[in-house]
Short mmCIF file of C-alpha atoms and ligand atoms in Angstrom, two decimals:
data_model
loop_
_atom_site.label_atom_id
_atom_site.label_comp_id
_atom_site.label_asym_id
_atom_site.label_seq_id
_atom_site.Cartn_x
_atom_site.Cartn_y
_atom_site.Cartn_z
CA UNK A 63 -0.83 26.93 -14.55
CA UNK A 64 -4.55 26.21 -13.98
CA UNK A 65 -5.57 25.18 -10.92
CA UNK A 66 -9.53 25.14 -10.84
CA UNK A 67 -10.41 22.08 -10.62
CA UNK A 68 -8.02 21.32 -7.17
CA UNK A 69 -9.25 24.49 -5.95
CA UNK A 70 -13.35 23.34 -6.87
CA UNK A 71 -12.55 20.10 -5.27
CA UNK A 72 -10.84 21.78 -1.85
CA UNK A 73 -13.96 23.74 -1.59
CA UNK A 74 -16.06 20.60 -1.76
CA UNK A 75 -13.59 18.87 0.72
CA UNK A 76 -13.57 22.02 3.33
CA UNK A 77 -17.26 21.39 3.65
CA UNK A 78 -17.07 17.75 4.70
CA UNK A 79 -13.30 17.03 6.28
CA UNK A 80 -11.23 19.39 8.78
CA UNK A 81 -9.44 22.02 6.86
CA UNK A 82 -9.95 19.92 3.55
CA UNK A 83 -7.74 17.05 4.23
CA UNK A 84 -7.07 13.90 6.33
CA UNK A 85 -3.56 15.51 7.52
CA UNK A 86 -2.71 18.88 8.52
CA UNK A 87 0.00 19.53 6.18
CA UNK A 88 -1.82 18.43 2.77
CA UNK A 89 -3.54 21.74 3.59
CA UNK A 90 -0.95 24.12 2.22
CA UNK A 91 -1.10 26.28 5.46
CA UNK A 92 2.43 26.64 5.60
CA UNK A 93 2.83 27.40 1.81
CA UNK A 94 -0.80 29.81 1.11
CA UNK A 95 -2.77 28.56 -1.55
CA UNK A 96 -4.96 25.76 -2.11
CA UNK A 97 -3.42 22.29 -2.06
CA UNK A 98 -2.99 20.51 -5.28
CA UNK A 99 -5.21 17.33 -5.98
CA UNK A 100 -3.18 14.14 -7.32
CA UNK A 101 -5.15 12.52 -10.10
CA UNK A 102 -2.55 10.25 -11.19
CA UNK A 103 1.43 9.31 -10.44
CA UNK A 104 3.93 7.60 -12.56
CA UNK A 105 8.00 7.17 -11.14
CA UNK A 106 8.35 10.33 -10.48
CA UNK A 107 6.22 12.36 -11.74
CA UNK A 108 2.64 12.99 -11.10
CA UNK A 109 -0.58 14.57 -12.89
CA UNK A 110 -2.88 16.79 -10.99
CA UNK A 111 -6.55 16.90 -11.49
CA UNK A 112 -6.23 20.15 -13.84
CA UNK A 113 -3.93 17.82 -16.20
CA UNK A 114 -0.74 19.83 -15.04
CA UNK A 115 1.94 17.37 -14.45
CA UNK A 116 5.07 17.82 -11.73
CA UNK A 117 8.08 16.37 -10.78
CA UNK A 118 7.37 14.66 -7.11
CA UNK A 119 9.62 15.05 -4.26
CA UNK A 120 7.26 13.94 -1.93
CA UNK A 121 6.59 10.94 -2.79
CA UNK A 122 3.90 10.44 -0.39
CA UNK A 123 6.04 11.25 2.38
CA UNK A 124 8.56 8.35 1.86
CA UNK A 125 6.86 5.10 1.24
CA UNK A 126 7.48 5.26 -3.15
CA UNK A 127 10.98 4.70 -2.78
CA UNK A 128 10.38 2.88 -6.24
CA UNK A 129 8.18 5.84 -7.37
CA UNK A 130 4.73 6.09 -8.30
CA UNK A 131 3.20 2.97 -9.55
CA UNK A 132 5.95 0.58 -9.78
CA UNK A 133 4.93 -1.68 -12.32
CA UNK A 134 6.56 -4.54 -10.02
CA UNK A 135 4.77 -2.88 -6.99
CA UNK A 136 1.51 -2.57 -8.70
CA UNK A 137 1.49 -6.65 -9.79
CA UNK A 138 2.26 -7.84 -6.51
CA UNK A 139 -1.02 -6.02 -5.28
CA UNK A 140 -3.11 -6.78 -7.91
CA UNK A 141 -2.13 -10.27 -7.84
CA UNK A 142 -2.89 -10.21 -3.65
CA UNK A 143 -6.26 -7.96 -4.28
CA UNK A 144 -7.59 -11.09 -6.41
CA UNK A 145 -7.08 -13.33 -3.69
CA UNK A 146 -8.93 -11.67 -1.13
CA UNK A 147 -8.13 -8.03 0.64
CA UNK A 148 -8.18 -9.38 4.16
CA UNK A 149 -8.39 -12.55 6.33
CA UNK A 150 -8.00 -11.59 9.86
CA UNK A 151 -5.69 -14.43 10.09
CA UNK A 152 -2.28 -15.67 9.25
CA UNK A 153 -0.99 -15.68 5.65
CA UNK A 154 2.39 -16.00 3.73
CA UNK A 155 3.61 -12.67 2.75
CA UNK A 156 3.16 -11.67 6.13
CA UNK A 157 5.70 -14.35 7.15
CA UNK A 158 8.11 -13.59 4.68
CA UNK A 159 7.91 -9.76 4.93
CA UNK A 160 8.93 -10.42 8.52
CA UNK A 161 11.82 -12.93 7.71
CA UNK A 162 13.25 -10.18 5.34
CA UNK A 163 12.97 -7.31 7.89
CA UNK A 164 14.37 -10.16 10.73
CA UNK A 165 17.61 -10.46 7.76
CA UNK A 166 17.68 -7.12 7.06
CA UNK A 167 17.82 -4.91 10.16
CA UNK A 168 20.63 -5.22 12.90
CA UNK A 169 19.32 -6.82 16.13
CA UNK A 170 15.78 -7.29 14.90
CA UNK A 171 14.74 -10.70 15.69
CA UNK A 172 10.99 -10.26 15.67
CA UNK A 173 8.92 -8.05 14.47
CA UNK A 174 4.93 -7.19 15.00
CA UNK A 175 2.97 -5.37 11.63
CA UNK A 176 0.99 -2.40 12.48
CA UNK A 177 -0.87 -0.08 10.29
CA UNK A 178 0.79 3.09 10.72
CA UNK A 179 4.11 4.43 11.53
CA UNK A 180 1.72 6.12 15.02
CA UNK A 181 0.60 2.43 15.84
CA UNK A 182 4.46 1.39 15.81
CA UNK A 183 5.56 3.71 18.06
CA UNK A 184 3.13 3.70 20.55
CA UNK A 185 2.91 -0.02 20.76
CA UNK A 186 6.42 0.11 21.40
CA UNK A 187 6.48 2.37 24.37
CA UNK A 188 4.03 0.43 25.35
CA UNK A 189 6.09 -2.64 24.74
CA UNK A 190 8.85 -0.28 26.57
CA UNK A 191 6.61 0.41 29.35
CA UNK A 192 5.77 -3.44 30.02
CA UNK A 193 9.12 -4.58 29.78
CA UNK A 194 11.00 -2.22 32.29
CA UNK A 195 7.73 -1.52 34.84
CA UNK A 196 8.54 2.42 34.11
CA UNK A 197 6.54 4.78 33.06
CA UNK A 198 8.95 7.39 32.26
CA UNK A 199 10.57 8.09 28.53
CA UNK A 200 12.97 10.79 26.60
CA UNK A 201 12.33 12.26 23.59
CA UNK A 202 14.13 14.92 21.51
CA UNK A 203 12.39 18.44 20.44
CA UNK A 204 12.33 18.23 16.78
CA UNK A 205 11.46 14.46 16.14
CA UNK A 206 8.23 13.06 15.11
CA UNK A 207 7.18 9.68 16.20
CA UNK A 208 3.18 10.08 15.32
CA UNK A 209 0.37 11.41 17.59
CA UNK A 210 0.12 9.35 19.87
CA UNK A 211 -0.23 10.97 22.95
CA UNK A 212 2.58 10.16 24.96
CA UNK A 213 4.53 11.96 22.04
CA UNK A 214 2.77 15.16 21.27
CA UNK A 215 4.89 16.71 24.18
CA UNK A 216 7.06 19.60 23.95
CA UNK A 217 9.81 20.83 26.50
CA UNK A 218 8.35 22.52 29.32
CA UNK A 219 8.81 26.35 29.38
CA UNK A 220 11.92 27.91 31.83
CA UNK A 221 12.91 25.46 33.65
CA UNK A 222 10.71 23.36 34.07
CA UNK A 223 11.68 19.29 33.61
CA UNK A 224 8.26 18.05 32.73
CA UNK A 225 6.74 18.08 29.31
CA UNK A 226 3.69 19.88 28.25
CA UNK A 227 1.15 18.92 25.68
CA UNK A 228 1.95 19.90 22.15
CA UNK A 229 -1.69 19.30 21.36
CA UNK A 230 -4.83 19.82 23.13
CA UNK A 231 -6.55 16.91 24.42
CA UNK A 232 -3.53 15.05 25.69
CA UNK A 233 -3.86 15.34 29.28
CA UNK A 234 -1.33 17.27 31.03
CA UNK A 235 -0.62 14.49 33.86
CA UNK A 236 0.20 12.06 30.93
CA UNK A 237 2.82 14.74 29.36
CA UNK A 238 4.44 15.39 32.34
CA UNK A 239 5.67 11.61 32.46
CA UNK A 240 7.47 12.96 29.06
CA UNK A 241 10.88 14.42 28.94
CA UNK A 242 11.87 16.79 26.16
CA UNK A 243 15.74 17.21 25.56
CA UNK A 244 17.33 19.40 22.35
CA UNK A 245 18.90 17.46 19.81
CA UNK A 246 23.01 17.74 19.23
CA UNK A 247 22.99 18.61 22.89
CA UNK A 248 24.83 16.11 24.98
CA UNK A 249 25.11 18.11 27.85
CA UNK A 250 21.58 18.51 28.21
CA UNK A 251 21.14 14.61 27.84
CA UNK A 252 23.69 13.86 30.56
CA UNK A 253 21.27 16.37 32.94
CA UNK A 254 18.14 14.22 31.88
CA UNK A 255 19.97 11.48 32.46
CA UNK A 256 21.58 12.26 35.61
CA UNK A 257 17.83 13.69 37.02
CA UNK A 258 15.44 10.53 35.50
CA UNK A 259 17.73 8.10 34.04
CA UNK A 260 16.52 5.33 35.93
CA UNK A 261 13.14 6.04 35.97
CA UNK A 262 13.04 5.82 32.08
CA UNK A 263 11.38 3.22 30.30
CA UNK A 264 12.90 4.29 27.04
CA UNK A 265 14.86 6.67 25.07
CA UNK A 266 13.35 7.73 21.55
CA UNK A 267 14.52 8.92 18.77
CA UNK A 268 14.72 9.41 15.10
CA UNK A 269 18.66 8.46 14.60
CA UNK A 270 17.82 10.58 11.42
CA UNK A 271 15.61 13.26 12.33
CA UNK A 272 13.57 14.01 9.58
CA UNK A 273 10.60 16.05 10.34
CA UNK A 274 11.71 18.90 11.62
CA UNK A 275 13.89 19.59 8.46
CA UNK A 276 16.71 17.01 8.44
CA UNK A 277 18.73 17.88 11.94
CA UNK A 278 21.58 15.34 11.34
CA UNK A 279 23.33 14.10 14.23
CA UNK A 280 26.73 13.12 15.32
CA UNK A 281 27.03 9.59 15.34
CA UNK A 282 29.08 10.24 18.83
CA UNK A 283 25.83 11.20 20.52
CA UNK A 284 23.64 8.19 19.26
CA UNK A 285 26.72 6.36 20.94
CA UNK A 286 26.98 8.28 24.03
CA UNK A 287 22.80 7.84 23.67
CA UNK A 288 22.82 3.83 23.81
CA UNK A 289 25.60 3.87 26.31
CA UNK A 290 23.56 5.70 28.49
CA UNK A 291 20.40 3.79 28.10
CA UNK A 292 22.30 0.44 28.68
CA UNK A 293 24.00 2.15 32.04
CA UNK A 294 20.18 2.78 33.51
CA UNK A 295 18.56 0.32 31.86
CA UNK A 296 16.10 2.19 29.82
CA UNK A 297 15.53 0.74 26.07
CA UNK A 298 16.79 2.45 23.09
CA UNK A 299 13.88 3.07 20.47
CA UNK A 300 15.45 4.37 17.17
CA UNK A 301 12.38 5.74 15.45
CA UNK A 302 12.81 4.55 11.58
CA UNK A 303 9.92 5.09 10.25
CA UNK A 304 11.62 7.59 7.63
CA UNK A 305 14.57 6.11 7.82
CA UNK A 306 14.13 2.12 7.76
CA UNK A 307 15.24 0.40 4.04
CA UNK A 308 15.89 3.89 3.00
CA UNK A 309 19.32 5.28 4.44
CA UNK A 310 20.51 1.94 4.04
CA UNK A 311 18.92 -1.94 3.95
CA UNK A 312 19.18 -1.76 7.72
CA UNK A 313 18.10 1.83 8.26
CA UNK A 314 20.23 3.82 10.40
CA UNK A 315 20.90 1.21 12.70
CA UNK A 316 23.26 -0.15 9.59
CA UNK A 317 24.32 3.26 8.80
CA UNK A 318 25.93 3.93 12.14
CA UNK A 319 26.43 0.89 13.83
CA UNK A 320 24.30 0.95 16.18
CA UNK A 321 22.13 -1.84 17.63
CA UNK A 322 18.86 -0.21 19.40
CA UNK A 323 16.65 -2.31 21.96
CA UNK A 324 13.29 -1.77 19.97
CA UNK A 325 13.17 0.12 16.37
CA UNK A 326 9.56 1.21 14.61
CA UNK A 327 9.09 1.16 10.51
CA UNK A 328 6.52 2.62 8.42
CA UNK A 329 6.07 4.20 4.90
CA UNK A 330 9.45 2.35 3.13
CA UNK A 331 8.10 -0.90 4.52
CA UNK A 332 4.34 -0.60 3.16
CA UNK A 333 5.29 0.42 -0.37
CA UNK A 334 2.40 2.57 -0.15
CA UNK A 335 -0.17 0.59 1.56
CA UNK A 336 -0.81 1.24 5.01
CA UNK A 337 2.05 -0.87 7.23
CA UNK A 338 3.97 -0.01 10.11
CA UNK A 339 5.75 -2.26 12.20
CA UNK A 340 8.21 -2.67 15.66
CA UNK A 341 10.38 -5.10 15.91
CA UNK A 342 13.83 -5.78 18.27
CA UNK A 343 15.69 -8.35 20.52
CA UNK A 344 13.91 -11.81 20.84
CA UNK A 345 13.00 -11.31 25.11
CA UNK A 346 11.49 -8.22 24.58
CA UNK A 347 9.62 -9.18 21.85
CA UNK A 348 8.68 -12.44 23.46
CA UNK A 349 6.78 -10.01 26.11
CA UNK A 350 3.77 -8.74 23.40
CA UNK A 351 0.66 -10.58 23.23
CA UNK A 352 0.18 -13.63 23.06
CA UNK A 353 3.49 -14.73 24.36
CA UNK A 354 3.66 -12.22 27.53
CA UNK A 355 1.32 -10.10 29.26
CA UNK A 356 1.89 -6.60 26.66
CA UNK A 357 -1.30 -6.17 24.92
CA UNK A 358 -1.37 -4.86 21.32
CA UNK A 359 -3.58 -6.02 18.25
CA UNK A 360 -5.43 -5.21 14.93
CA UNK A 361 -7.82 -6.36 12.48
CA UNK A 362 -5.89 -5.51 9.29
CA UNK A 363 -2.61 -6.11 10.64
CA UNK A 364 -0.15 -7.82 8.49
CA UNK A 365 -2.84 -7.22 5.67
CA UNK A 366 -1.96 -9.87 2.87
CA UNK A 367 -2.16 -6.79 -0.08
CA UNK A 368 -0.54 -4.52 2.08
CA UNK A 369 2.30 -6.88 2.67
CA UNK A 370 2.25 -7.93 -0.77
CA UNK A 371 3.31 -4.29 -1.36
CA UNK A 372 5.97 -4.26 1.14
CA UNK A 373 7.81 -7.12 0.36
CA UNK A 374 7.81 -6.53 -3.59
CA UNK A 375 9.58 -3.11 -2.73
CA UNK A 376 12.08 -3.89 -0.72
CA UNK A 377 12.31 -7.14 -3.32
CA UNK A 378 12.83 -4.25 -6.11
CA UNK A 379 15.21 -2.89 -4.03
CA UNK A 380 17.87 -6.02 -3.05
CA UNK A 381 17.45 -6.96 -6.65
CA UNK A 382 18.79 -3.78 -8.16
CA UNK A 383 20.45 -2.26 -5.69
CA UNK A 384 18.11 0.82 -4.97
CA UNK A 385 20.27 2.00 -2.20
CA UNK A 386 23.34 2.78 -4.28
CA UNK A 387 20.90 4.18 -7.17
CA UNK A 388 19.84 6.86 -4.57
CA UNK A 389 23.17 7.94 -2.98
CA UNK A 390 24.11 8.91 -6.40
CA UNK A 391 21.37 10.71 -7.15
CA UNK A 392 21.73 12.02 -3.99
CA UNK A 393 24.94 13.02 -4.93
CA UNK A 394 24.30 14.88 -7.95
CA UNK A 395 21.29 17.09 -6.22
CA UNK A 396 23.51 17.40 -3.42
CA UNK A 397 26.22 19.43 -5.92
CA UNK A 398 23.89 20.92 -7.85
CA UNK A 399 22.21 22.93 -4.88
CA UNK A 400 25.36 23.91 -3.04
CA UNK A 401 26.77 25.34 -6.13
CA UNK A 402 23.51 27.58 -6.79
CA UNK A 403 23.21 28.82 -3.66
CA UNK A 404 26.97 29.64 -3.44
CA UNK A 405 26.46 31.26 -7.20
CA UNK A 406 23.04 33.15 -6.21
CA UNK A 407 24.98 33.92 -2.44
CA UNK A 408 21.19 32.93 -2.09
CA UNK A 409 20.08 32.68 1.88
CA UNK A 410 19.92 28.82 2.16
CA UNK A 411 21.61 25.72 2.79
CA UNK A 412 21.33 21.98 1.93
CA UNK A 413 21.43 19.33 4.23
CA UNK A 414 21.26 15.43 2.81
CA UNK A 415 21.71 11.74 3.71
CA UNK A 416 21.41 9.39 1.01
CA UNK A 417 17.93 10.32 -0.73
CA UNK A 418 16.56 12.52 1.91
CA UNK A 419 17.09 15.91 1.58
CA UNK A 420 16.83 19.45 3.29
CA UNK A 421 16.71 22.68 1.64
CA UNK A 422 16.86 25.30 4.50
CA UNK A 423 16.11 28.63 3.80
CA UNK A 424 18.73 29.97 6.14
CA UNK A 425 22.42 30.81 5.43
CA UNK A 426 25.19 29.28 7.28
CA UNK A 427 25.64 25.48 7.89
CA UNK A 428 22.23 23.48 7.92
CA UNK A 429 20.72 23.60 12.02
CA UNK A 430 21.35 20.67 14.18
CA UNK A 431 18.64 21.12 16.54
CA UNK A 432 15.15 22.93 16.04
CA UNK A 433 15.67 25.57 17.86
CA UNK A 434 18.28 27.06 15.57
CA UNK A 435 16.03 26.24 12.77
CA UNK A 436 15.91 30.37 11.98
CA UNK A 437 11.76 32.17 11.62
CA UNK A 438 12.31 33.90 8.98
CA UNK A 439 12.92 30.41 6.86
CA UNK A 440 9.41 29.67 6.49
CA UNK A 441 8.33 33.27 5.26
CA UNK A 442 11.21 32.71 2.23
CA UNK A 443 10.29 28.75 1.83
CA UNK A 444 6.58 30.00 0.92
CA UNK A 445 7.75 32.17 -1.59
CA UNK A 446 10.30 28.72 -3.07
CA UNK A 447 7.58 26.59 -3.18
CA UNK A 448 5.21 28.67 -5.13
CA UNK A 449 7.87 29.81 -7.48
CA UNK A 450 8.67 25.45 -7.71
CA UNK A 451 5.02 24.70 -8.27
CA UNK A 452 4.52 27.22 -11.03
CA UNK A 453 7.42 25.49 -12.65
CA UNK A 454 5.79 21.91 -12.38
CA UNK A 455 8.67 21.16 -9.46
CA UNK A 456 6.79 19.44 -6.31
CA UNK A 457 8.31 20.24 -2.51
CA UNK A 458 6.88 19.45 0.45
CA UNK A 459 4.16 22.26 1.10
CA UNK A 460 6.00 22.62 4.23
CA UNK A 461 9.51 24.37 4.79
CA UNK A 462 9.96 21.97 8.03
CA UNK A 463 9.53 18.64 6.13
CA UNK A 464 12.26 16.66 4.11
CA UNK A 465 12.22 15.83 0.18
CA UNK A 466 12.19 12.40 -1.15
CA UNK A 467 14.01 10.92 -4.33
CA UNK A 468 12.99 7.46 -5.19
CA UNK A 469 15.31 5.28 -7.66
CA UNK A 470 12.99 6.63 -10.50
CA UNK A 471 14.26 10.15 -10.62
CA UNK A 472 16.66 10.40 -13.40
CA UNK A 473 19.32 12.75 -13.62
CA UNK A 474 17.38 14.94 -16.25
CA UNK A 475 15.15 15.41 -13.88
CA UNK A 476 17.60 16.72 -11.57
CA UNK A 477 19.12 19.03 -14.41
CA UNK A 478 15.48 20.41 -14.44
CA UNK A 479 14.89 20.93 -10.83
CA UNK A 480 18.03 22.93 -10.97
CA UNK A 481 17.26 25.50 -13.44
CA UNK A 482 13.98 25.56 -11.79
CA UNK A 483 15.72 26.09 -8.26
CA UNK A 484 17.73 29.01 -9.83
CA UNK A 485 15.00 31.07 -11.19
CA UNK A 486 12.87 30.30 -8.23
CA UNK A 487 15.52 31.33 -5.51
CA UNK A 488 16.05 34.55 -7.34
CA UNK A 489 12.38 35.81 -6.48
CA UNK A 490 13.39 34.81 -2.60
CA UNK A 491 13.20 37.82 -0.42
CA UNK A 492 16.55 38.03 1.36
C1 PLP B 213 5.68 9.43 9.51
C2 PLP B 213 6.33 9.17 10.82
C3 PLP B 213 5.63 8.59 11.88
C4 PLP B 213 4.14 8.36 11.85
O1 PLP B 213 3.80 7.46 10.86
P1 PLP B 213 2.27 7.46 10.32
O2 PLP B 213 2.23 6.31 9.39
O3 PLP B 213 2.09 8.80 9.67
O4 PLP B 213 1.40 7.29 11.51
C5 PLP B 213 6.33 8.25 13.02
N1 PLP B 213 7.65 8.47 13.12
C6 PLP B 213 8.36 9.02 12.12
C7 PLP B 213 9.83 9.20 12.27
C8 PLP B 213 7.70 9.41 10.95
O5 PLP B 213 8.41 10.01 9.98
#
């Protein structure tokens, strides 16, 4: 497989953008290698620059649940780009995009469109913030909610209680009004809880944590989570931004039954275009801008071809059931990796919900919590993807990220990545 023209165009792009991309992990650091340029994408497939052409589990992170280029998708947008790309003010889709995420997700009676899955979550803990008059909130080490800076904290070190800055340039004083718990540790939540519970404005998390692998949780401690938050009055944030219209038509609220305060969406709920939104109960809603005194705007929010996008996906979706499409494709991947790796005794394990999917390259049963996510995964994950890519099969260049089926991923496909799988986990150093 010829790759000169990607690699001719990284060169060009090293030059003029930070490390060649416009987000970290594009840049194939985790994998070696130069990254691959898209030229084109079709369901689920995809043609790079060089003409090579892949099957995509990435799908750009989440948002083509439908696939590349969904001819449905692709009309609602075109038909929105003729009538103008922006307006700065009110228009229809917007309205209705809202009334379907309002019928859609549990508890959500109003909702505010972002652009990004980052703007969603911080304008929620802001939201969070206003609401409760504390400063304080809980997160989980091993969930992503963005970069905004109240989030790019990690656990202190010993014991320290305060968090530190994952990043530089978030200021340390900031961080330290963080707390970092492990995940599928309820022992160390009760602690947080019993040292800070009612100085937190909220409790966030991704009820499926997907970006740190996928660290699935017990749906006991999402309970034992909410009943918490409800005892001190902090607001439950379930971060969806993965999750929402994917795991189910009400995310993972839907999934496990339970109602959270405030919940963020993103990629599912753009289609592809750039949307996020947060949304939740009607008096805390009722306290963003203009109705109460939380500030939080944007000029292209609730962009009329953007929400065009949006709604005709999830449209796609209700209309031919998506949902159960992916849980048995899910299915079939699902059965088709676990017998491999039992076959190959190969040093792995599989971890899934619906479409979202984990290969870790560890033995034993998938981790629950990133700190038993085991080093030497990464090392063998490099080797994977290279051996994938050379055989046209897409993963995330990334052994701590998720894959993605959409409903266009057949089950030949599937029989494909499998033989690929097989020969690639055989060159796997053990
Ligand atoms: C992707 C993601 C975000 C950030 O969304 P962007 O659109 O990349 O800003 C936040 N939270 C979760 C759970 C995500 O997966």
């Amino acid at each position: 497989m010829r790759l000169d023209r990607s690699a001719e165009l990284y060169e060009r792009a090293c030059r003029v953008l930070p490390g060649g991309v416009n987000s970290p992990v594009r840049a194939f650091r985790a994998v070696g290698g130069s990254p691959v340029f898209y030229r084109e994408g079709d369901g689920a497939h995809f043609v790079d620059v060089d003409g090579n052409r892949y099957l995509d589990y990435v799908m750009s992170w989440g948002p083509l649940i439908l696939g590349h280029a969904h001819p449905a998708v692709v009309e609602a947008v075109v038909r929105a780009v003729r009538r103008g790309m922006s307006f700065g003010a009110p228009c229809e889709d917007e309205v209705t995009l809202a009334e379907k995420v309002v019928a859609l997700y549990p508890g959500c009676e109003m909702v505010r469109f972002v652009s990004s899955g980052t703007e969603a979550v911080l304008s929620a803990l802001r939201l969070a913030r206003g609401v409760t008059g504390r400063a304080r909130v809980l997160k989980f080490d091993g969930c992503y909610h963005g970069h905004g800076d109240s989030l790019l904290v990690k656990a202190g070190s010993g014991l320290a209680t305060f968090g530190t800055p994952s990043s530089a340039g978030v200021p340390a004083a900031l961080a330290e009004l963080t707390t970092v718990v492990p995940l599928d540790d309820d022992e160390a939540i009760a602690d947080a809880f019993a040292r800070y519970g009612d100085e937190l404005a909220a409790v966030i998390i991704e009820p499926v944590p997907a970006n740190a692998g996928l660290l699935l949780q017990r749906r006991e401690l999402l309970l034992k989570l909410a009943a918490l938050c409800r005892r001190h009055g902090a607001l439950l944030i379930f971060d969806e931004v993965i999750s929402g219209f994917r795991v189910a038509p009400g995310g993972a609220a839907e999934l496990f039954g339970i109602t959270p305060d405030l919940a963020t969406f993103g990629k599912v709920i753009g289609g592809g275009m750039p949307v996020g939104a947060y949304g939740g109960r009607r008096d805390l809603m009722e306290h963003v801008a203009p109705l109460g005194p939380v500030y939080q705007a944007g000029t292209l929010s609730g962009n009329p071809v953007a929400m065009a996008a949006g709604l005709a996906t999830l449209e796609v979706l209700e209309r031919e059931d998506g949902w159960a499409r992916l849980e048995a494709l899910g299915t079939e991947l699902d059965a088709g990796v676990r017998a491999l790796i039992r076959r190959r005794e190969a040093p792995a394990s599989f971890a899934r919900l619906g479409s979202l999917f984990w290969l870790a390259m560890q033995p034993g049963e998938p981790p629950r919590r990133f700190d038993r996510v085991a080093p030497e995964a990464a090392p063998r994950y490099a080797v994977l993807h290279r051996a994938l890519l050379g055989r046209g099969v897409y993963l995330a260049p990334s052994a701590y990220e998720v894959g993605f089926l959409s409903t266009t991923h057949t089950g030949d496909d599937i029989a494909r990545t499998l033989t690929a799988l097989g020969e690639a986990l055989a060159e796997v150093p053990r």
